[in-house]
Coordinates of C-alpha atoms in Angstrom, one line a residue:
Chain L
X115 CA -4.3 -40.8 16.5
X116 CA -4.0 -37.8 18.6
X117 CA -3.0 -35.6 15.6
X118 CA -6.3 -36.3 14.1
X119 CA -7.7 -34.5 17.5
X120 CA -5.5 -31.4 17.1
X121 CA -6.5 -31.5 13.3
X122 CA -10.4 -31.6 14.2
X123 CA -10.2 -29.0 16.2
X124 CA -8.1 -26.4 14.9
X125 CA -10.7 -27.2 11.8
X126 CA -13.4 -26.5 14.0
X127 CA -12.2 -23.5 15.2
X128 CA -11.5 -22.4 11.3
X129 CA -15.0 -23.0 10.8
X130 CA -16.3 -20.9 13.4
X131 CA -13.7 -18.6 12.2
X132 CA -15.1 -18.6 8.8
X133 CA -18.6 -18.2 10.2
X134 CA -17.2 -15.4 12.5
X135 CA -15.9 -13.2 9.6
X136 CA -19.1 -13.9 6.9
X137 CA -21.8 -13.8 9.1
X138 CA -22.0 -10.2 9.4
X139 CA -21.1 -9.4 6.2
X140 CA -24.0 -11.7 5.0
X141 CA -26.4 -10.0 7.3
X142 CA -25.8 -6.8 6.2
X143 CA -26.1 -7.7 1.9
X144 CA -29.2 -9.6 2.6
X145 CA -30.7 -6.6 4.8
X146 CA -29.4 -4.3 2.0
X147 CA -32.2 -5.7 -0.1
X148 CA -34.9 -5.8 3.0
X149 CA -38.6 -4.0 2.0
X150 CA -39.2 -2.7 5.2
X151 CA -37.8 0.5 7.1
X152 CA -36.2 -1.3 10.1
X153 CA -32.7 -2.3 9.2
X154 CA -32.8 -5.5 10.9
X155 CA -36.1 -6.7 10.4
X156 CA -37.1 -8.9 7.2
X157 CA -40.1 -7.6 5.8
X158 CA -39.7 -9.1 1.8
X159 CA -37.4 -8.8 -0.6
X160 CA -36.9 -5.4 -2.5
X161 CA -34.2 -3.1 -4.3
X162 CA -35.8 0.4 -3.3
X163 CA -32.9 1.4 -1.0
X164 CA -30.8 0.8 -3.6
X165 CA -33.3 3.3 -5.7
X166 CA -32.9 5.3 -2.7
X167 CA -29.4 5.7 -2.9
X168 CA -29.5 7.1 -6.2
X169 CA -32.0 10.1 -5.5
X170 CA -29.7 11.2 -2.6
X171 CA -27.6 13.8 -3.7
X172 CA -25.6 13.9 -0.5
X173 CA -24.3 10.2 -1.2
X174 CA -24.2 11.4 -4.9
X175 CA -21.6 14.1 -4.1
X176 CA -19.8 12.1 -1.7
X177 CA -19.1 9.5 -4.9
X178 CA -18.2 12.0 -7.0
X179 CA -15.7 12.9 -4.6
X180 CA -14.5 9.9 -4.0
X181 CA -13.9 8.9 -7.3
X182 CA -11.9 11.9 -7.9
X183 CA -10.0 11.6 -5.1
X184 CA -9.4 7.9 -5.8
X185 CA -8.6 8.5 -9.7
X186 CA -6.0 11.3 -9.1
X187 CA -4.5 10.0 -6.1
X188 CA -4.2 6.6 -7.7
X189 CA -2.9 7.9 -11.4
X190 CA 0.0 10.1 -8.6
X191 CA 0.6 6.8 -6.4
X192 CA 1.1 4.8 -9.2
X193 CA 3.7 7.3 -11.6
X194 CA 5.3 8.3 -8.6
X195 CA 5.8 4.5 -6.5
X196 CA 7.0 2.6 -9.8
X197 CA 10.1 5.0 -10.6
X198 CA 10.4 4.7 -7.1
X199 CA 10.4 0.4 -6.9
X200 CA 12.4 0.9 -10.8
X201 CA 15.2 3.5 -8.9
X202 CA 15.5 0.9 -5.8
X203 CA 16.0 -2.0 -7.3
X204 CA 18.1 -0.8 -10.0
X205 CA 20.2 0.9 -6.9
X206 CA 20.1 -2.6 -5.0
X207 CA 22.4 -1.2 -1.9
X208 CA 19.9 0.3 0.0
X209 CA 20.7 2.0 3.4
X210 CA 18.1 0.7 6.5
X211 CA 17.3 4.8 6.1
X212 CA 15.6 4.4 2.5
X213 CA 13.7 1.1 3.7
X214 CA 12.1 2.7 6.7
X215 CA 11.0 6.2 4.5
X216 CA 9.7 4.1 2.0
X217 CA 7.8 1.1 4.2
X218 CA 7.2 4.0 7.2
X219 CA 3.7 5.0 5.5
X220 CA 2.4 1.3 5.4
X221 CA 3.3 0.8 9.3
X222 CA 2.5 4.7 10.6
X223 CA -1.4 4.4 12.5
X224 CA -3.4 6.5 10.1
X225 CA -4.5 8.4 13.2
X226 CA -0.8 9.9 13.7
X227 CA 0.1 10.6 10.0
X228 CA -3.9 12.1 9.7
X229 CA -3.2 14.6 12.8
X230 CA 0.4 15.0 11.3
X231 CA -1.0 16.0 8.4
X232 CA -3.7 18.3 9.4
X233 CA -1.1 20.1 11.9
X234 CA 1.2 20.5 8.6
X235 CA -1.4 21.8 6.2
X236 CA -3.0 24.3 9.0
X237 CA 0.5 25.8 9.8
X238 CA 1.1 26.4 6.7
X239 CA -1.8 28.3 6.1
X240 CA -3.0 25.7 2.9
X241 CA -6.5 25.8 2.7
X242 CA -7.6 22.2 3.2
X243 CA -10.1 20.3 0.7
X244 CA -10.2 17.4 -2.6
X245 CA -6.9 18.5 -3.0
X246 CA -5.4 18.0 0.0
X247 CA -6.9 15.0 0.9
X248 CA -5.3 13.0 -2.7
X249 CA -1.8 14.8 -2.1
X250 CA -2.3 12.6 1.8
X251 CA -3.6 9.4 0.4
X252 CA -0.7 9.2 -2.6
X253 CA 2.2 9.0 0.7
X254 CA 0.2 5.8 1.7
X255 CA -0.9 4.7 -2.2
X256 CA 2.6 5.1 -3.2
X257 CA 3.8 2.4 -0.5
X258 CA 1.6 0.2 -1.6
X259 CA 2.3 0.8 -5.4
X260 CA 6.2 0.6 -4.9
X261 CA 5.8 -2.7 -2.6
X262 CA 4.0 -4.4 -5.8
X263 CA 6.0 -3.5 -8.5
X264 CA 9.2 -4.1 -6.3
X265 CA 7.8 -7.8 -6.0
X266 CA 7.7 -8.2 -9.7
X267 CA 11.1 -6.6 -10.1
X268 CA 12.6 -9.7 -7.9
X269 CA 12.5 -11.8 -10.6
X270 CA 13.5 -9.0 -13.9
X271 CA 15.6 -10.2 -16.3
X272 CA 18.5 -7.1 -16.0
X273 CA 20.5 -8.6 -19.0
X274 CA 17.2 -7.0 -21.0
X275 CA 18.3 -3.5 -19.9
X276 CA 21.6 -3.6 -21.0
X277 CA 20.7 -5.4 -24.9
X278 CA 18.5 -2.3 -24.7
X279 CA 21.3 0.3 -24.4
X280 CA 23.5 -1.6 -26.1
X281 CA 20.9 -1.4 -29.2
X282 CA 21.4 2.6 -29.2
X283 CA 17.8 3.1 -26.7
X284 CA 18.3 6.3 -24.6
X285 CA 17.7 5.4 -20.7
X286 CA 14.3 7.0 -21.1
X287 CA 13.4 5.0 -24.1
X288 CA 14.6 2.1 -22.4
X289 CA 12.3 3.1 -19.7
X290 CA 9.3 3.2 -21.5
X291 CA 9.6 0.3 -24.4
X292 CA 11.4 -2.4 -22.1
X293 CA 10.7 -1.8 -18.5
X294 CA 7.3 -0.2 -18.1
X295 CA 5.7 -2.8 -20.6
X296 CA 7.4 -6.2 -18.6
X297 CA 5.9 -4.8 -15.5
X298 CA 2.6 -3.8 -16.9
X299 CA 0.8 -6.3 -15.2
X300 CA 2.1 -5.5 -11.4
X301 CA 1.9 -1.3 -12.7
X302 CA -1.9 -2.1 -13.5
X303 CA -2.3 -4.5 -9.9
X304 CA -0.7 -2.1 -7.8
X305 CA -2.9 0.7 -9.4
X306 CA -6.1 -1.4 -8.6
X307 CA -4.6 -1.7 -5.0
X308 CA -4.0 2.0 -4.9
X309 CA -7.4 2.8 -5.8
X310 CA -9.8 0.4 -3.5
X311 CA -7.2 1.5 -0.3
X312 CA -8.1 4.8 -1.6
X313 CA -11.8 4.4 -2.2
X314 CA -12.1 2.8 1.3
X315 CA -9.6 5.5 3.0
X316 CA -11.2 7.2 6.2
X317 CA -9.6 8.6 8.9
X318 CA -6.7 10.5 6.7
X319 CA -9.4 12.0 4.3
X320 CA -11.5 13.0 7.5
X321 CA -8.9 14.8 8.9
X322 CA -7.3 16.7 5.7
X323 CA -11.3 17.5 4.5
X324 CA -11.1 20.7 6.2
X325 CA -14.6 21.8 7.8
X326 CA -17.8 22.0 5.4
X327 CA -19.4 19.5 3.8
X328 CA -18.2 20.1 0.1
X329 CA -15.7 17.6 -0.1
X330 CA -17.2 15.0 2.0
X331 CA -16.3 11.3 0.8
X332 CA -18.2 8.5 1.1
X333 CA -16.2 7.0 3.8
X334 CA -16.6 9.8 5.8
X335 CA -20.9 10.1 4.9
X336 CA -21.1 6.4 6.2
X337 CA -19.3 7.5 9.1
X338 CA -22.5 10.3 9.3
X339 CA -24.3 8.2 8.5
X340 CA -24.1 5.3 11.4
X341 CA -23.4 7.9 14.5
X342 CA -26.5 10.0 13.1
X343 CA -29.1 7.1 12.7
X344 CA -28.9 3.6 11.0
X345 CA -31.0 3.8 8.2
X346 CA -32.0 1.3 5.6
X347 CA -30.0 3.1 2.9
X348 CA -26.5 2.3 5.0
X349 CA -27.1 -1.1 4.3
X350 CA -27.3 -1.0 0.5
X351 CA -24.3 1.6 0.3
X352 CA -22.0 -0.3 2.1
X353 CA -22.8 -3.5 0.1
X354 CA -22.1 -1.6 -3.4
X355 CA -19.0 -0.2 -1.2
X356 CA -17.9 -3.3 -0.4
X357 CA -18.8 -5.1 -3.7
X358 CA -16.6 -2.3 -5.7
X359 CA -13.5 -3.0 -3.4
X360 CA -13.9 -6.9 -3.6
X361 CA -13.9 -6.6 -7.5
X362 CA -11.1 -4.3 -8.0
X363 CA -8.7 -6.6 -5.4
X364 CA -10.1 -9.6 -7.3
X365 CA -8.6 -8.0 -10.1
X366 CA -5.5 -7.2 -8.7
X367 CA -4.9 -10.5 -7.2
X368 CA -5.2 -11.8 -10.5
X369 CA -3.3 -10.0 -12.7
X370 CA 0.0 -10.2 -10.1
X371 CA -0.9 -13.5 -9.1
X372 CA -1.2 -13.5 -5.8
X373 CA 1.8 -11.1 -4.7
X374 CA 0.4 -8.9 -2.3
X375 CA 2.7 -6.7 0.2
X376 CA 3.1 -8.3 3.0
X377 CA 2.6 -11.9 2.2
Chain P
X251 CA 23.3 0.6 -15.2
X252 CA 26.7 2.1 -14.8
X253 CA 25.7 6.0 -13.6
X254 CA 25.0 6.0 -10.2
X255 CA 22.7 8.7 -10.7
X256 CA 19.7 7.5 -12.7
X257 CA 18.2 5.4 -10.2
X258 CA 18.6 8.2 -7.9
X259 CA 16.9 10.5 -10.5
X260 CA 13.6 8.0 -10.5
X261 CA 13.7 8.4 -6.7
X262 CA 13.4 11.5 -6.6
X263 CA 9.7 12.6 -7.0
X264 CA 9.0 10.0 -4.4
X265 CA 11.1 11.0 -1.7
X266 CA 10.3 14.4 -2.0
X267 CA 6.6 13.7 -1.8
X268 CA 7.6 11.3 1.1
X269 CA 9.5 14.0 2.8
X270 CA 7.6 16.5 2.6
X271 CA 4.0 15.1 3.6
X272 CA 5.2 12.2 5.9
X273 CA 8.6 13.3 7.0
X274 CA 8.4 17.0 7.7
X275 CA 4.8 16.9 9.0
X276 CA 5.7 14.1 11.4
X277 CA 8.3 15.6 13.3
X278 CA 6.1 18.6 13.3
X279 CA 4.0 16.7 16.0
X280 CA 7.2 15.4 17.7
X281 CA 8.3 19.3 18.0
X282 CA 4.8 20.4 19.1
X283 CA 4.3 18.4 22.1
X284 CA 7.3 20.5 23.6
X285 CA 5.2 23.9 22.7
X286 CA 2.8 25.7 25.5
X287 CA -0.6 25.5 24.5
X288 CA -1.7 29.4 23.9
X289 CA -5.0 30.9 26.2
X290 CA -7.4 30.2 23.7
X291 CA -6.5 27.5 21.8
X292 CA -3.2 27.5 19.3
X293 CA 0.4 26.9 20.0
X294 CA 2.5 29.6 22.3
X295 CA 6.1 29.2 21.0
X296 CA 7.7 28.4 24.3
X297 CA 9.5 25.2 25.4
X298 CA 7.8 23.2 28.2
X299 CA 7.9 19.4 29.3
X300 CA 4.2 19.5 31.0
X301 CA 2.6 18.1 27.5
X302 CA 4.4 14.9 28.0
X303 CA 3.8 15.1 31.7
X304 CA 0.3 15.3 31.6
X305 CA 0.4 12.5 29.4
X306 CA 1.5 10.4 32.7
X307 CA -1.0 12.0 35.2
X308 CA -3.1 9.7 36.1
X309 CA -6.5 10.9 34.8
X310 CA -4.9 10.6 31.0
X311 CA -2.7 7.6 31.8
X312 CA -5.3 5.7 33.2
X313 CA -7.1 5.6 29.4
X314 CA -3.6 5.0 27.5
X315 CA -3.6 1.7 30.3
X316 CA -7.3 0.9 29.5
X317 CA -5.9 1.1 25.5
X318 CA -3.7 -0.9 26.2
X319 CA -5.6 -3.7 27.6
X320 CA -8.5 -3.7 25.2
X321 CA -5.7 -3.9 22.5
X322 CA -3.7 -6.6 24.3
X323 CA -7.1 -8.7 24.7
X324 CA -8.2 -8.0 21.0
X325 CA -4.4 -8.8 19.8
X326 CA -4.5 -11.8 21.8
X327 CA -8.1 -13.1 20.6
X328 CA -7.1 -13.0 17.1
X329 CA -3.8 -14.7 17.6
X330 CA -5.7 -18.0 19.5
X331 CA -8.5 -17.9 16.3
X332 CA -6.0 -16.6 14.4
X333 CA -3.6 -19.3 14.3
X334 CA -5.9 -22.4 14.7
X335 CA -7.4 -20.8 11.4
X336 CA -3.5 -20.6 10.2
X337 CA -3.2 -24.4 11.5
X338 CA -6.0 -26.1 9.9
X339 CA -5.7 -23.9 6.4
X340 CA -2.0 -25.6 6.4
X341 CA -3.0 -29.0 7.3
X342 CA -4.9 -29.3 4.3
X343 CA -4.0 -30.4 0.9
X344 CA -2.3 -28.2 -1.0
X345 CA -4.0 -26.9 -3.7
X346 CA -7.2 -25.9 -0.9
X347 CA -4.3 -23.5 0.7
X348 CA -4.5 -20.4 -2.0
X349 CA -8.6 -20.5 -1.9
X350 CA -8.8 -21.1 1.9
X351 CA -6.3 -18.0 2.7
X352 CA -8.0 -15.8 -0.1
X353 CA -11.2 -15.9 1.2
X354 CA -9.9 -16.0 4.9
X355 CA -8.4 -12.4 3.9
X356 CA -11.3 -11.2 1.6
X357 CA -12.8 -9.7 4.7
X358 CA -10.5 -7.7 5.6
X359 CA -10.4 -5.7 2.0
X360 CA -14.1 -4.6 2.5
X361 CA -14.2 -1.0 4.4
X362 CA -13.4 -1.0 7.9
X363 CA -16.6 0.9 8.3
X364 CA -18.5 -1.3 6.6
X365 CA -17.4 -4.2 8.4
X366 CA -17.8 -2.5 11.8
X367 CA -21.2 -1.2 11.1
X368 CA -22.1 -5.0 10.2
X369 CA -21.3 -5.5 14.3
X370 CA -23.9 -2.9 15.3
X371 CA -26.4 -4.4 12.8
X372 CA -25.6 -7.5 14.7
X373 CA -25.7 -6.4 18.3
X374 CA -28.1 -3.7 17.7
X375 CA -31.1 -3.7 20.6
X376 CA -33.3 -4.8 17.6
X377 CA -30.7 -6.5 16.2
X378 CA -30.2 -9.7 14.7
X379 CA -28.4 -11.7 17.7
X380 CA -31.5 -10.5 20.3
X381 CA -33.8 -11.4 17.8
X382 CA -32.2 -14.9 17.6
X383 CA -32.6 -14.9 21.3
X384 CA -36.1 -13.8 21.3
X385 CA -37.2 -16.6 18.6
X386 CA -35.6 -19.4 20.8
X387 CA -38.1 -18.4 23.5
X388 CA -35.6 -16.5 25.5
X389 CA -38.0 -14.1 27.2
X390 CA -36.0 -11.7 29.9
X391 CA -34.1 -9.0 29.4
X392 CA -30.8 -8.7 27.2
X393 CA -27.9 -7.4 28.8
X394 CA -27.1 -4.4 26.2
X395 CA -24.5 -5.7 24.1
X396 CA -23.5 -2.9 21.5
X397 CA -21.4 0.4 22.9
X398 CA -19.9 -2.0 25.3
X399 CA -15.8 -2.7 25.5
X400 CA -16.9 -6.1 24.4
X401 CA -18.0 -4.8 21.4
X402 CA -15.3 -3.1 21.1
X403 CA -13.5 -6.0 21.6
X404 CA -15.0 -8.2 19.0
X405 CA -15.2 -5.0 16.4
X406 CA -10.8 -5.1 16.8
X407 CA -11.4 -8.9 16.4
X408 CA -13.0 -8.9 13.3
X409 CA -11.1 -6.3 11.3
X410 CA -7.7 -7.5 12.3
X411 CA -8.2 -11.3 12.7
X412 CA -7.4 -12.1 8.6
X413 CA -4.1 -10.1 9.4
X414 CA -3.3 -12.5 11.8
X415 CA -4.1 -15.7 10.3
X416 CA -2.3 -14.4 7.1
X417 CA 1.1 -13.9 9.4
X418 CA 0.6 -17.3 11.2
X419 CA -0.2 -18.8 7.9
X420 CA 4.0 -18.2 6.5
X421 CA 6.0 -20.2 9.1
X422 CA 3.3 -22.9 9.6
X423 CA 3.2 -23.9 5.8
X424 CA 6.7 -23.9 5.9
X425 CA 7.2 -25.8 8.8
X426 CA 9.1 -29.2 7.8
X427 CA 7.4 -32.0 8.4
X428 CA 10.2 -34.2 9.0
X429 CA 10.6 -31.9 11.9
X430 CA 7.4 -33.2 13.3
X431 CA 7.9 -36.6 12.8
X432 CA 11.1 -37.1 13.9
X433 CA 9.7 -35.6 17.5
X434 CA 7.0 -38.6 17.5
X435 CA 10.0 -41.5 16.4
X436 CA 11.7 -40.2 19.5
X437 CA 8.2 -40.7 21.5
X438 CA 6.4 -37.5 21.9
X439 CA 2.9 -37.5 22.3
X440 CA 0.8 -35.2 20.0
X441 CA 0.4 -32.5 22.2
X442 CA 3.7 -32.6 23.1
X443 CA 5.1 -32.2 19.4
X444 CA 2.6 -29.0 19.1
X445 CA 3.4 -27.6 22.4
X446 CA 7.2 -28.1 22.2
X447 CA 7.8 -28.2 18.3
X448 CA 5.6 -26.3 15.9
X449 CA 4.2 -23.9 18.6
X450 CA 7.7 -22.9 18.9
X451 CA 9.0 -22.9 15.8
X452 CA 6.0 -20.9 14.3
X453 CA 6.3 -18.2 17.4
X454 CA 7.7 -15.1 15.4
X455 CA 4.3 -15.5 13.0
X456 CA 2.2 -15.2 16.3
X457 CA 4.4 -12.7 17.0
X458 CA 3.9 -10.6 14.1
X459 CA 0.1 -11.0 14.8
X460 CA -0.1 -10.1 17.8
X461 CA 2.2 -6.8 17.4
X462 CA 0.2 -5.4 14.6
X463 CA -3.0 -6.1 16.2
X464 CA -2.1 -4.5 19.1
X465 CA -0.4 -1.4 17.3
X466 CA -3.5 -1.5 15.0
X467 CA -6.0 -1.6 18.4
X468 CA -4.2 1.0 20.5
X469 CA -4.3 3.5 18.4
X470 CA -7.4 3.0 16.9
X471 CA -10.5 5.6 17.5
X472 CA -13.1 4.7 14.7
X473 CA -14.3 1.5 16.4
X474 CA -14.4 2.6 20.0
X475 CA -16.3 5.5 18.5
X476 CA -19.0 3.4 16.7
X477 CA -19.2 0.7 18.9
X478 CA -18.1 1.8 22.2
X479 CA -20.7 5.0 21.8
X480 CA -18.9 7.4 23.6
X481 CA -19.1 5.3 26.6
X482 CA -15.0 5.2 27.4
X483 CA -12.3 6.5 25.4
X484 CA -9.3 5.2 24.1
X485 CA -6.2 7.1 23.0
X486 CA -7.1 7.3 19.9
X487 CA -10.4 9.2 20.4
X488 CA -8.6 11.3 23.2
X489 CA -5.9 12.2 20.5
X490 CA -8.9 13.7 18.1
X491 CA -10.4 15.4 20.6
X492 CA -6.9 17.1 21.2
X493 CA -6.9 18.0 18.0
X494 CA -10.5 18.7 16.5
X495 CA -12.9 19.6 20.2
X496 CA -10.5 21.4 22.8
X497 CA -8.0 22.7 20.4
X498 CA -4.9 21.8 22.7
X499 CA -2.6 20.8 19.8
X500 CA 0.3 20.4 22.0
X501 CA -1.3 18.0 24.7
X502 CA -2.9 16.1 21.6
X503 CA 0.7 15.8 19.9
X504 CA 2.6 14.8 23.2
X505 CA -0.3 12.2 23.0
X506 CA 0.6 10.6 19.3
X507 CA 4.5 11.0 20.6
X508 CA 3.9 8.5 23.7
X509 CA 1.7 6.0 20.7
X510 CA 4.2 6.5 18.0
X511 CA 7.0 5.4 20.8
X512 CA 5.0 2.3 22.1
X513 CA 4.0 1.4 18.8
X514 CA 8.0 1.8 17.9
X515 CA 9.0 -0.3 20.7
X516 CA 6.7 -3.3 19.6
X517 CA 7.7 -3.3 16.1
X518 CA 11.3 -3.3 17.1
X519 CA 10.5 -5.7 19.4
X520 CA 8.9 -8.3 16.9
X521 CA 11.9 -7.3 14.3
X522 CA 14.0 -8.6 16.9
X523 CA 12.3 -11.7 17.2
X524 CA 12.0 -12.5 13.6
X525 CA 15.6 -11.7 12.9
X526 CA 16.5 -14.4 16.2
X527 CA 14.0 -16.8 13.7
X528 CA 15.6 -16.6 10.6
X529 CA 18.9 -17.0 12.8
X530 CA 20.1 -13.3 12.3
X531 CA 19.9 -13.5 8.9
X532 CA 18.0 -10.4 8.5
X533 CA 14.0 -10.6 9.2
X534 CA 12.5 -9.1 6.4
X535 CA 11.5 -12.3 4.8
X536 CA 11.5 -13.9 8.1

């Protein structure tokens, strides 16, 4: 049964594949709640770094920020991508031209469109800050946003549209009664998606900051934070980081049932 | 809808934002890599070509080479794990699948820092693998592990690898099985049928794998920053120092053009492939 052997140990390898991609992770939640000051030795259970975090204002502002930027670039992304996916598919012939624009942010390195952007914004004189930084993460948000709801579209019963109209329902009305409710669920899921990409954003926002630390993100202070000195704190941030972008896709996953881009 | 119009008028917002912060800014950095750099810093508004030659002299091509093999190795890493992970997760019974895959992938939605910062915690000279050492009774002297290109290595590993098995996953679980079987009627051995049935029928997955990776790796310049530790640079960290240390915009664009175009070239590259899968049928759900 030489199938059996291949099974075994492509199963094998999954397992060390599995151990290989929790491991760390695991390490670094169960340090996050470590007494002592060294971050990698286990000293007794204890949730003062997590106490810690709180009382530092630099990580406070850096949430702040983040949440703004994630809340406004996410309500943008998700207005702007789901007229987008509505207009597409209602369109259906689509040149390659209007593919690429619209998929180009999802495949672009974040380190190109980041410089891009920085070079854009500098030339034109725009003084760079919160504001710049969510106008840069809706081009990526609203990818993601118009892949979603395009998925649900797939499958829209048109004929719905046209009772609609033929009822006496403005396009606009139509719009917001018939269409917008049906796809609620993939609106809200690619919303969710929109805001953990943004929450977890880094090298786009790090670029398009300008200099200064007044709109620092948290990406960007855990980024200080490891070049500048690992300290306990790190651990317990980026657990709670990780634990808010794990519920919010969670979330997502659930509410479009299992339709995410690219699968 | 009978007016052609509307769905154009929904568009509309979108492409303009599109245009005008995707677009527009990057064909900024395609026109700036022809510019001369100014004397102290800036852009000098004259055409010249030695941007994208310096790109090729040897001191700067010799790093966009050494990018290109630490992506290549980390690309082609993730696609051996990568699809054995795929293999197994499509070997099982059905209804496993959806939970196997999900929390093969769940990784790879946690914060790319977070998850790199978990490999210094790791390899760390107090860290957790030399105190594993340590308590075996290994006594001498670790080689130092973290700001290595190994660690960079297994940093591009780890973020990318759930991208992989996700894009080997697709053509393996919908491989036919009478496909399979009819190679072992006809006498095949086990291997055989792998080697010379499903390994080449699932090819433009691995494909897709090993493209993205490598596009991913190339260009990236957050992990050989953390875990390489300033010890070597890759293009990506060359490209921010362009931009945000020595102030030569033009170099640093003339940089991004020569990643943009390899990246280009591999994605067109595996397009071709997956359209040759799906029998020219188009590849976009190839």
């Amino acid at each position: 049964m030489a199938e059996r052997h291949i099974f075994r140990l492509m199963l094998l390898i999954l397992g060390v594949v599995f151990a290989f991609l929790y491991i760390p992770i695991s390490v670094l939640v169960g340090l996050s709640f470590n007494e002592g000051g060294l971050p990698t030795a286990w000293t007794g259970f204890s949730t003062r770094w997590y106490g810690a975090l709180l009382a530092n204002d630099d990580i406070l502002k850096a949430a702040g920020n983040t949440l703004v930027v994630a809340l406004f670039s996410t309500a943008l992304s998700t207005v702007l991508g789901t007229l987008l996916a509505i207009g597409v598919e209602i369109r259906r012939r689509n040149g390659k031209w209007l593919e690429t624009v619209i998929f180009a942010p999802m495949i672009i390195p974040d380190i190109v469109l980041a410089i891009a952007l920085l070079s854009f914004f500098s030339l034109l004189g725009v003084k760079m800050g919160l504001h710049t930084i969510i106008v840069s993460h809706v081009v990526f948000n609203l990818a993601f946003v118009c892949a979603v709801v395009r998925a649900r579209l797939k499958n829209f019963d048109w004929s719905i549209v046209e009772a609609s109209g033929d009822l006496g329902a403005s396009t606009f009305t139509t719009l917001r009664r018939v269409v917008v409710p049906v796809l609620m669920p993939a609106i809200i899921a690619g919303a969710l998606l929109a805001f953990t990409l943004s929450v977890d954003e880094f090298i786009i926002a790090f670029f398009t900051a300008g200099a200064g630390r007044s709109s620092i993100t948290l990406p960007m202070q855990i980024f200080a934070m490891i070049r500048f000195g690992v300290t306990p704190e790190i651990n317990a941030l980026a657990t709670l980081v990780m634990a808010v972008s794990v519920v919010a896709l969670a979330l997502s996953q659930r509410l479009n049932k299992g339709e995410l881009p690219g699968q | 809808m009978s007016a052609d119009r509307r769905p154009l008028l929904l568009m509309t917002p979108a492409m303009i934002w599109l245009f005008g912060l995707m677009v527009v800014p990057c064909a900024l950095i395609l026109v700036l890599a022809f510019f001369r750099r100014g004397l102290y810093g800036g852009i000098e508004y004259t055409w010249t070509l030695e941007n994208l030659a310096l790109v090729f002299d040897p001191l700067y091509f010799r790093i966009f080479l050494k990018s290109a093999g630490i992506a290549g190795l980390s690309a082609a890493i993730a696609c051996v794990l990568g699809y054995a992970a795929a293999y197994a997760i499509a070997a099982m019974p059905r209804r496993h699948q959806p939970m196997l895959l999900f929390f093969a992938v769940l990784p790879f939605w946690s914060n790319y820092l977070v998850r790199t910062y978990a490999w210094i915690v790791l390899l760390n000279r107090e860290g957790l693998i030399v105190n594993l050492a340590r308590w075996v009774g290994y006594e001498g002297e670790l080689p130092q592990m973290l700001y290595s290109e190994q660690a960079v290595v297994i940093g591009l590993v780890y973020n990318y690898l759930p991208f992989v098995i996700l894009s080997c996953y697709a053509p393996l679980s919908r491989l036919n099985p009478e496909v399979t079987e009819a190679s072992r009627d006809l006498g095949a051995s086990a291997w055989t049928t792998f080697r010379r049935v499903t390994l080449p029928m699932t090819v433009p997955g691995i494909a897709t794998g090993f493209v993205f990776v490598f596009v991913l790796s190339i260009g990236n310049f957050v992990t050989p920053a953390l875990l390489g530790g300033g010890q070597f640079q890759m293009i990506g960290n060359l490209v921010y120092a362009q931009f945000l240390t020595a102030n030569d915009w033009p170099f640093g664009a003339a940089l991004s053009m020569v990643l943009i175009a390899v990246m280009l070239g591999l994605l067109m590259g595996q397009a071709v492939i997956a359209d040759r899968a799906s029998g020219g049928k188009g590849a976009r759900d190839g």
